[in-house]
PDB file of C-alpha atoms and ligand atoms in Angstrom:
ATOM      1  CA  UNK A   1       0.000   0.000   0.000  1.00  0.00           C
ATOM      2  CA  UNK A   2       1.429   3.547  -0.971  1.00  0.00           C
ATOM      3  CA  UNK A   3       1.913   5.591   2.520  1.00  0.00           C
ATOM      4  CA  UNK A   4       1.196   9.442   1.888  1.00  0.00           C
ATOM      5  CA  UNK A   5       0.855  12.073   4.582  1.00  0.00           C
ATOM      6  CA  UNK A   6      -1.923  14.897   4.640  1.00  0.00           C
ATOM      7  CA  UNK A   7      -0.721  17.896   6.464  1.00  0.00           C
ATOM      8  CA  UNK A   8      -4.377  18.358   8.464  1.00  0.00           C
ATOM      9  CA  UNK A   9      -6.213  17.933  11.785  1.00  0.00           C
ATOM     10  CA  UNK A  10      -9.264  18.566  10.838  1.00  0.00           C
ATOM     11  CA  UNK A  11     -10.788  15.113  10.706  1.00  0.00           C
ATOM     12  CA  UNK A  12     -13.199  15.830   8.409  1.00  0.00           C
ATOM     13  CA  UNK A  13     -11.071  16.399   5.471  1.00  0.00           C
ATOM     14  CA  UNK A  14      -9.488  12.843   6.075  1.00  0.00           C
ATOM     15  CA  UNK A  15     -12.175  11.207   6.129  1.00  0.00           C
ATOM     16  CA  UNK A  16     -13.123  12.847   2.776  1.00  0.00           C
ATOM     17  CA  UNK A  17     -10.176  12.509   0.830  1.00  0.00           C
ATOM     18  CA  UNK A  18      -9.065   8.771   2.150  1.00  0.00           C
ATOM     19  CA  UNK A  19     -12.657   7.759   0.466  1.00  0.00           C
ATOM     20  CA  UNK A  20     -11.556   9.511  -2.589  1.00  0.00           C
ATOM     21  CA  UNK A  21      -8.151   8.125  -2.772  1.00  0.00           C
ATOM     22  CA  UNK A  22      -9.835   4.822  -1.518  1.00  0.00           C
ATOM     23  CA  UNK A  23      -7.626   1.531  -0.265  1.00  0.00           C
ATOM     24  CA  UNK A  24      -4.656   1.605  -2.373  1.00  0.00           C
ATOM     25  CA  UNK A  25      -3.306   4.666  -0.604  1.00  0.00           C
ATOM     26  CA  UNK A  26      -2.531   4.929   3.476  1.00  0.00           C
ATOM     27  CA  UNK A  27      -3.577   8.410   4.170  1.00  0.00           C
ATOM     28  CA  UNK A  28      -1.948   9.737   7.345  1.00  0.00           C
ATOM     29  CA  UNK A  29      -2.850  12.353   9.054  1.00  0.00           C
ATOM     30  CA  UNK A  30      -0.602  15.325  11.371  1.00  0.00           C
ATOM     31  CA  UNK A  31      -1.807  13.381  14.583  1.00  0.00           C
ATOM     32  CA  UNK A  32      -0.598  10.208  12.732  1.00  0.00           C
ATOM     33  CA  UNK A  33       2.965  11.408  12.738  1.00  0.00           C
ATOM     34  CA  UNK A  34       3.602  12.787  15.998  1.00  0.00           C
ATOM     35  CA  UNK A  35       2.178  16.284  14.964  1.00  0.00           C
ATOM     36  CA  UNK A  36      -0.241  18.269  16.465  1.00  0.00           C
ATOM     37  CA  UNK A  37       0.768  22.121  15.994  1.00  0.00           C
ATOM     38  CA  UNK A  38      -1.543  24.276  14.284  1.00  0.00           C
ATOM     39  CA  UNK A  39       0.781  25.374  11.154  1.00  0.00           C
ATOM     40  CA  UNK A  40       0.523  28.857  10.752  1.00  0.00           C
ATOM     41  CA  UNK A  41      -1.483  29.841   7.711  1.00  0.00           C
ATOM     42  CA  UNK A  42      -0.124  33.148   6.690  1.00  0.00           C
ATOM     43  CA  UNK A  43      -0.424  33.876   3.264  1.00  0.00           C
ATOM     44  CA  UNK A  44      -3.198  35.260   1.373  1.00  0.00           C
ATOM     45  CA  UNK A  45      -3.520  33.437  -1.285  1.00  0.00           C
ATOM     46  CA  UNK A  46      -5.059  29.525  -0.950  1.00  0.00           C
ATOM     47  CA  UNK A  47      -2.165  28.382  -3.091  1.00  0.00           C
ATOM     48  CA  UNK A  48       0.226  30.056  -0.493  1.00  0.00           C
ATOM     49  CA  UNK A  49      -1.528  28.282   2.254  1.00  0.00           C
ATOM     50  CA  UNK A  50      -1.363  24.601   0.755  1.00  0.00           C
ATOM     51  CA  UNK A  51       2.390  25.191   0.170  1.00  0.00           C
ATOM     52  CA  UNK A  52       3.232  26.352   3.554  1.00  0.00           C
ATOM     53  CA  UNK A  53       1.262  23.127   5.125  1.00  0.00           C
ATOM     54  CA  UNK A  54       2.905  20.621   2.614  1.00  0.00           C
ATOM     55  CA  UNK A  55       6.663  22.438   2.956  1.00  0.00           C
ATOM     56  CA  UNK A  56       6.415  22.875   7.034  1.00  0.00           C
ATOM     57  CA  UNK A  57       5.950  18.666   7.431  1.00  0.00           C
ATOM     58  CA  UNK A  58       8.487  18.036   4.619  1.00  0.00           C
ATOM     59  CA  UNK A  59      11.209  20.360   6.192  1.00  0.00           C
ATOM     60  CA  UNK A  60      10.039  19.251   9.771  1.00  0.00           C
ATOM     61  CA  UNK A  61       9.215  15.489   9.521  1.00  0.00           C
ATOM     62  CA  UNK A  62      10.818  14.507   6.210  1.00  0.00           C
ATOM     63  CA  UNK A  63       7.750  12.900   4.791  1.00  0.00           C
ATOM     64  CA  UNK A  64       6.520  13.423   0.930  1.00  0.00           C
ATOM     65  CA  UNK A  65       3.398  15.109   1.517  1.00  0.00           C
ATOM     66  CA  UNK A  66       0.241  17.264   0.421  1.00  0.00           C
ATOM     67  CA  UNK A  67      -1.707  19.642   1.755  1.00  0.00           C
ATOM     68  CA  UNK A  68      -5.171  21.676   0.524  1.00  0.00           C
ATOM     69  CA  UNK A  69      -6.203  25.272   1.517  1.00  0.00           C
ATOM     70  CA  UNK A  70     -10.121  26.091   0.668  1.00  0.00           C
ATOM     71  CA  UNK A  71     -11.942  29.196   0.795  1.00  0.00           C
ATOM     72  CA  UNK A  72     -15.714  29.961  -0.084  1.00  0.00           C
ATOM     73  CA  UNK A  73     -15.444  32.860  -2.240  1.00  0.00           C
ATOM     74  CA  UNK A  74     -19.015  34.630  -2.672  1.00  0.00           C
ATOM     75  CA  UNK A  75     -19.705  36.890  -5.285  1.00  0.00           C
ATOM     76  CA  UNK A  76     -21.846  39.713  -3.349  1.00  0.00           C
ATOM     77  CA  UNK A  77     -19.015  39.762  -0.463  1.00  0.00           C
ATOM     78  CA  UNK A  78     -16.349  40.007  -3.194  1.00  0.00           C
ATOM     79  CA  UNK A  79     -15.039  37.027  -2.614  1.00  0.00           C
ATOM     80  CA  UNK A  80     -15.082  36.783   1.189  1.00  0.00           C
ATOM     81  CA  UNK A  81     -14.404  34.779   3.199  1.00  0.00           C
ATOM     82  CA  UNK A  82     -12.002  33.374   0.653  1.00  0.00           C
ATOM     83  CA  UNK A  83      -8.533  32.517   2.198  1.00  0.00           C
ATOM     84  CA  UNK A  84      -9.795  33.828   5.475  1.00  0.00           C
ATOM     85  CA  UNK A  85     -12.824  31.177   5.670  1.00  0.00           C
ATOM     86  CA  UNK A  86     -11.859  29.384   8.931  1.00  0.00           C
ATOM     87  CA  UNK A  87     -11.353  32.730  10.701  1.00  0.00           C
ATOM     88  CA  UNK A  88     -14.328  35.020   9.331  1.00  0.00           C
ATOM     89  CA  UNK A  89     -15.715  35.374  12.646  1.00  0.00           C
ATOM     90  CA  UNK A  90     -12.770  35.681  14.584  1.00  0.00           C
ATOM     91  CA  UNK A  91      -9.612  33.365  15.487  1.00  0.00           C
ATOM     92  CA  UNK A  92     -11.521  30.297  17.436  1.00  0.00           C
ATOM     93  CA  UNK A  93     -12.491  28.275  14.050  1.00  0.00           C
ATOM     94  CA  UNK A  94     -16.057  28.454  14.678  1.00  0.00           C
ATOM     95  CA  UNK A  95     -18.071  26.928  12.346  1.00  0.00           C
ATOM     96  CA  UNK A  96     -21.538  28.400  13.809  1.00  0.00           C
ATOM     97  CA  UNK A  97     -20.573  31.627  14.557  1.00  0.00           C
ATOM     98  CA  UNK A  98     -18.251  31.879  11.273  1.00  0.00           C
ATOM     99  CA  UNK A  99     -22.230  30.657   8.930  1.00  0.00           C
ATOM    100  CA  UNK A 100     -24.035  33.001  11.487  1.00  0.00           C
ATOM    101  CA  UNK A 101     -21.385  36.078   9.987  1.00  0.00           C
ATOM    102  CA  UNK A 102     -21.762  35.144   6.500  1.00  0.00           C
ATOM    103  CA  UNK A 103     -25.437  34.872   6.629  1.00  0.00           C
ATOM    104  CA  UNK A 104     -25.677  38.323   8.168  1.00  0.00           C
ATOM    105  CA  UNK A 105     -23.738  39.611   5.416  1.00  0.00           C
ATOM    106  CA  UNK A 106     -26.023  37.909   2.873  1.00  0.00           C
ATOM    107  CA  UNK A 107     -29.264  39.626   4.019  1.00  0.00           C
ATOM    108  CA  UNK A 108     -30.948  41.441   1.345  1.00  0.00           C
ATOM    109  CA  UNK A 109     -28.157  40.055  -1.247  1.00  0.00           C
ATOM    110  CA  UNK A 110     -29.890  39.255  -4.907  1.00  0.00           C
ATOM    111  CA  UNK A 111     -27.113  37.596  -5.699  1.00  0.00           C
ATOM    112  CA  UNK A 112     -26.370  34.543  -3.531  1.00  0.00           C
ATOM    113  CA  UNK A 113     -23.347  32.707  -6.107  1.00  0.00           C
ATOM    114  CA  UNK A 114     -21.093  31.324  -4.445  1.00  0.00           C
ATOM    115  CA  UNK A 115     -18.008  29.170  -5.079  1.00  0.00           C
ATOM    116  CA  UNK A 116     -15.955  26.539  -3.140  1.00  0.00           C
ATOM    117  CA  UNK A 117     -12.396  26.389  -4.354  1.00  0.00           C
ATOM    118  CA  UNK A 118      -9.301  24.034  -2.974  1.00  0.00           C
ATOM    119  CA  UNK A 119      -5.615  24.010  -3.769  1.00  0.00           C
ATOM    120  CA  UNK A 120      -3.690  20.916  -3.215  1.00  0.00           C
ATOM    121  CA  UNK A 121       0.220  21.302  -2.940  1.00  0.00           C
ATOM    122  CA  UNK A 122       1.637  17.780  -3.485  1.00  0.00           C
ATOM    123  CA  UNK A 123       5.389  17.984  -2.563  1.00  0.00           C
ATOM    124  CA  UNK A 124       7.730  14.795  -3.705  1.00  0.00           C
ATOM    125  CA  UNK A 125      10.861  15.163  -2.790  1.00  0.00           C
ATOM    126  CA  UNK A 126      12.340  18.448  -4.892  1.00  0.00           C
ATOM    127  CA  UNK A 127       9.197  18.540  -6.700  1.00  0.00           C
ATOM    128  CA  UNK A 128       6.354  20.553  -5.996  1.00  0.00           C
ATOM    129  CA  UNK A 129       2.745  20.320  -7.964  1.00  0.00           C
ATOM    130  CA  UNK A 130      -0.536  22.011  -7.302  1.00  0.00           C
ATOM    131  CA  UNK A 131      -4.371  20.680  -8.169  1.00  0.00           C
ATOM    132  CA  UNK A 132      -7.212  23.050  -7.978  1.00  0.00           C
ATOM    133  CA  UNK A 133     -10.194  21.831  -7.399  1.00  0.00           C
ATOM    134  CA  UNK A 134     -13.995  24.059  -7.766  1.00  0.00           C
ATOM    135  CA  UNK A 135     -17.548  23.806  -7.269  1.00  0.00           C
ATOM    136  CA  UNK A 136     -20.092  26.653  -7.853  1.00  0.00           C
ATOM    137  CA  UNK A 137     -23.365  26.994  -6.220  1.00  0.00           C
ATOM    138  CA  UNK A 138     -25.892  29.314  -4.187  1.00  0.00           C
ATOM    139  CA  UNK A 139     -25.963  30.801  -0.414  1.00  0.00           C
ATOM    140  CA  UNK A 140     -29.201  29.692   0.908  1.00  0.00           C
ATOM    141  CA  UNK A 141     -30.792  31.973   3.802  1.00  0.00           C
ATOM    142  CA  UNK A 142     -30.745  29.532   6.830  1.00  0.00           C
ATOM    143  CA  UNK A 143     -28.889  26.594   7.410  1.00  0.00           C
ATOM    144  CA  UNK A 144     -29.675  23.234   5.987  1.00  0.00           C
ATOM    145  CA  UNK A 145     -28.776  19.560   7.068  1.00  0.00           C
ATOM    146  CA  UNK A 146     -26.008  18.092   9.853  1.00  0.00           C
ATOM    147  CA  UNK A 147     -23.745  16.419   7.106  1.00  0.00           C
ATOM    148  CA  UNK A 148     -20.367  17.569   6.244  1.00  0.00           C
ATOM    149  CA  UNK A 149     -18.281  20.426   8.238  1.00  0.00           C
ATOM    150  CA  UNK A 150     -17.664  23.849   8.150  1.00  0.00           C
ATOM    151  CA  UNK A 151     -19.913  26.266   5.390  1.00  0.00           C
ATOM    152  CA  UNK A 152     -21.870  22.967   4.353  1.00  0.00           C
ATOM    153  CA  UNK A 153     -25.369  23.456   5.185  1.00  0.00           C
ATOM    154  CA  UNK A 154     -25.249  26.944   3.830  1.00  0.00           C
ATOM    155  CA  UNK A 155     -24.629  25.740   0.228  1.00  0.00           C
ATOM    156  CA  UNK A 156     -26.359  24.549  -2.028  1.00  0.00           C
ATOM    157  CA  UNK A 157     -23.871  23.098  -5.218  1.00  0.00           C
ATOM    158  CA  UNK A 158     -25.103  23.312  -8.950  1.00  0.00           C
ATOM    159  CA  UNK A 159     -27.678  21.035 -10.171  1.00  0.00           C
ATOM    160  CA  UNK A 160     -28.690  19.548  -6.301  1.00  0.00           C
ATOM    161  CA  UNK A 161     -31.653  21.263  -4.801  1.00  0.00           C
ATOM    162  CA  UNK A 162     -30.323  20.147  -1.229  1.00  0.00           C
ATOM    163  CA  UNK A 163     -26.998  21.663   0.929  1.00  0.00           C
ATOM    164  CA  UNK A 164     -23.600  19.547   0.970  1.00  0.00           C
ATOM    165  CA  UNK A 165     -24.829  19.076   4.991  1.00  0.00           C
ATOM    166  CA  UNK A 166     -28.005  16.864   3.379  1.00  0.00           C
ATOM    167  CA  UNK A 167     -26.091  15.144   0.380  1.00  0.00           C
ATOM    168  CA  UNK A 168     -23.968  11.662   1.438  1.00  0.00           C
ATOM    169  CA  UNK A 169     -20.537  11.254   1.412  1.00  0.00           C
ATOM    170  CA  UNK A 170     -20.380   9.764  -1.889  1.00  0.00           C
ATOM    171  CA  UNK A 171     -22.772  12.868  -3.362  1.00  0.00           C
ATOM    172  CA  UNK A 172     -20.429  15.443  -1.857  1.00  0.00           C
ATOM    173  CA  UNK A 173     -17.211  14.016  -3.216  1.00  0.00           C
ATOM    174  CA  UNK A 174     -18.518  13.282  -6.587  1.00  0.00           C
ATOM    175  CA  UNK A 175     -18.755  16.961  -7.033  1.00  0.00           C
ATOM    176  CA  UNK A 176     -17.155  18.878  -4.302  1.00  0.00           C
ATOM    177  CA  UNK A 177     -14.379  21.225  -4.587  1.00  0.00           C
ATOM    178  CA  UNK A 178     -11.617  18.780  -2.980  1.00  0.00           C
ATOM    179  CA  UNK A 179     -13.042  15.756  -4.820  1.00  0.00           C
ATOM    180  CA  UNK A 180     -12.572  17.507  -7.720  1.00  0.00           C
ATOM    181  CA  UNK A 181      -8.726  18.846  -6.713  1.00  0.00           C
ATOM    182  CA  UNK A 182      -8.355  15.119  -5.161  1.00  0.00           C
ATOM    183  CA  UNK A 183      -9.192  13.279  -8.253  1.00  0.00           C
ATOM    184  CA  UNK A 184      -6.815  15.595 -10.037  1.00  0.00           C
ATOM    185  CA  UNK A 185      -4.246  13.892  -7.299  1.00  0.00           C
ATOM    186  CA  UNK A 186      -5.242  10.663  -7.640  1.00  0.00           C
ATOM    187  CA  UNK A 187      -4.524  10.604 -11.849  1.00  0.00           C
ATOM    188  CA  UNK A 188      -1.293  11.669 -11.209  1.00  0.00           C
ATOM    189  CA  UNK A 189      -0.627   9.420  -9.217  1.00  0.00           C
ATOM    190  CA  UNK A 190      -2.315   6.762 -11.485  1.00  0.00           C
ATOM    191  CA  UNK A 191      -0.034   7.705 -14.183  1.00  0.00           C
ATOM    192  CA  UNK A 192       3.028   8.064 -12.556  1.00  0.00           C
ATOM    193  CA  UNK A 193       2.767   4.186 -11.414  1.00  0.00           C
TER     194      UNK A 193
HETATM  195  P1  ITT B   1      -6.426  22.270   8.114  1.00  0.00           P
HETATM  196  O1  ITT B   1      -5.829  23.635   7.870  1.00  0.00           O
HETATM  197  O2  ITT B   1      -5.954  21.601   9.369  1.00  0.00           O
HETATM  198  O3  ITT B   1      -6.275  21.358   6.936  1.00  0.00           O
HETATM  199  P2  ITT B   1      -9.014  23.688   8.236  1.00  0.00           P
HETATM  200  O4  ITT B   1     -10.276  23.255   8.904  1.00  0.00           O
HETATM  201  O5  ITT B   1      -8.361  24.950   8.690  1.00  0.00           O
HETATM  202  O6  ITT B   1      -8.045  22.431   8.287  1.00  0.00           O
HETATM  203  P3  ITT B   1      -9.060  24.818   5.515  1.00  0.00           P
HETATM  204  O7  ITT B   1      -8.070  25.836   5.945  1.00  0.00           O
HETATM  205  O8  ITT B   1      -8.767  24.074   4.264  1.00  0.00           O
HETATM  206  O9  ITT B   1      -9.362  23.765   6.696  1.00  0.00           O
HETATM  207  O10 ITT B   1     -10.495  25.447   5.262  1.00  0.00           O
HETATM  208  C1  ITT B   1     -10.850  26.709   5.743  1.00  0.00           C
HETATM  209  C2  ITT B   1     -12.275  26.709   6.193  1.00  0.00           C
HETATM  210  O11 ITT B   1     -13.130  26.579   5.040  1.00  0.00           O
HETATM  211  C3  ITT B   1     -12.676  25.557   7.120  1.00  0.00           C
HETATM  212  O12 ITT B   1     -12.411  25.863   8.446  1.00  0.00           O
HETATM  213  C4  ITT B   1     -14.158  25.447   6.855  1.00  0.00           C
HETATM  214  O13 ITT B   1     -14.857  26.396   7.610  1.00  0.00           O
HETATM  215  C5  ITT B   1     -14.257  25.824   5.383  1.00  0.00           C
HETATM  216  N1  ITT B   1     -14.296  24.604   4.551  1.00  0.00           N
HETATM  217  C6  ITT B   1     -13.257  23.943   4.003  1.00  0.00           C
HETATM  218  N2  ITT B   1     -13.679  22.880   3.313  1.00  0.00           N
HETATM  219  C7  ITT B   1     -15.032  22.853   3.434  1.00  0.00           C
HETATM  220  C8  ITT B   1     -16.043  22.000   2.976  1.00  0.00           C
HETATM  221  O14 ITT B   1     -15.775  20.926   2.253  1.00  0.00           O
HETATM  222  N3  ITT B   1     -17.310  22.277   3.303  1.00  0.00           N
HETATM  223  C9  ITT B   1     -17.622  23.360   4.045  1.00  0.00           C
HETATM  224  N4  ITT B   1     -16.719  24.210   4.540  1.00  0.00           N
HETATM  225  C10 ITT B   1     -15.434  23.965   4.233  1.00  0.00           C
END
């Protein structure tokens, strides 16, 4: 089985991309080698986000490794929360408080578009490659389903009439922004083998 780390602690995402990836790959998680630091996401760019994660465990830990960054980027906020979607509300990573924020913001709003994009920085030794991965859809006005993490039950992807909190696992992935950016992964690494 090919052994790959994922520079995350959110437990969610794991789960997520270890179905997309599915048994030929050993996904391991920060916890899973001996890390549990919160790596410092300080650029402002996703991109620059993903890179930092991926480069901090391969200078730290020595392990080829990937990372993702993902932002919701709404059209009517300009693009808010964006790279600052885990912190909208403030520095404690709250998920209700951070959907309570946005869907203050959204009152009134026409326009409720929305995208969720992820960047995925594989790094392989001395190489370094990137996957982008994007879903468009809708804000809804109150929140939606228990599924999922994070902005899920405030969006609504294109072509579902329900939230990623009331689609299954297997719905989200097949059209989520990191299924999308994982399968991107997952062909490289089916044609490098
Ligand atoms: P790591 O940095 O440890 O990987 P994180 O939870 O901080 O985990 P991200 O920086 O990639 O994850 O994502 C920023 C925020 O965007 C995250 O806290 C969620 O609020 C939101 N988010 C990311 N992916 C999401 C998804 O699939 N569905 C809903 N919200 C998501």
């Amino acid at each position: 089985m090919n052994k790959i780390v994922f520079a995350t602690n959110n437990a969610h995402k794991l789960d997520e991309v270890r179905a997309i990836l599915g048994e030929e790959y050993c996904v391991l998680g920060l916890h899973d080698i001996g890390c549990d630091e919160d790596i410092p996401e300080t650029s402002d760019t996703l991109d620059g986000n993903a890179e930092i994660k991926a480069r901090f465990v391969k200078d730290n830990y020595g392990y080829d490794c990937f990372a993702d960054d993902t932002g919701l980027e709404v059209e009517a906020l300009d693009g808010a929360p964006g790279v600052y979607s885990a912190r909208y509300a403030g520095p404690g990573h709250d998920s209700e408080a951070n959907m309570t924020l946005l869907l203050q913001n959204m009152k009134g709003k026409v326009n409720r578009s929305a995208r969720f994009r992820t960047v995925i920085c594989l790094i392989e030794g001395d190489s370094m490659k990137k996957f982008e991965g994007i879903v468009n859809g809708t804000i809804i006005e109150e929140r939606k389903g228990s599924n999922g993490f994070g902005y899920d039950p405030v969006f609504v992807p294109e072509g579902f009439d329900r939230t990623f909190a009331e689609l299954s696992s297997e719905e989200k992935n097949g059209v989520s922004h990191r299924g999308r950016a994982t399968a991107c992964l997952s062909e490289y690494f089916h044609n490098k083998n």
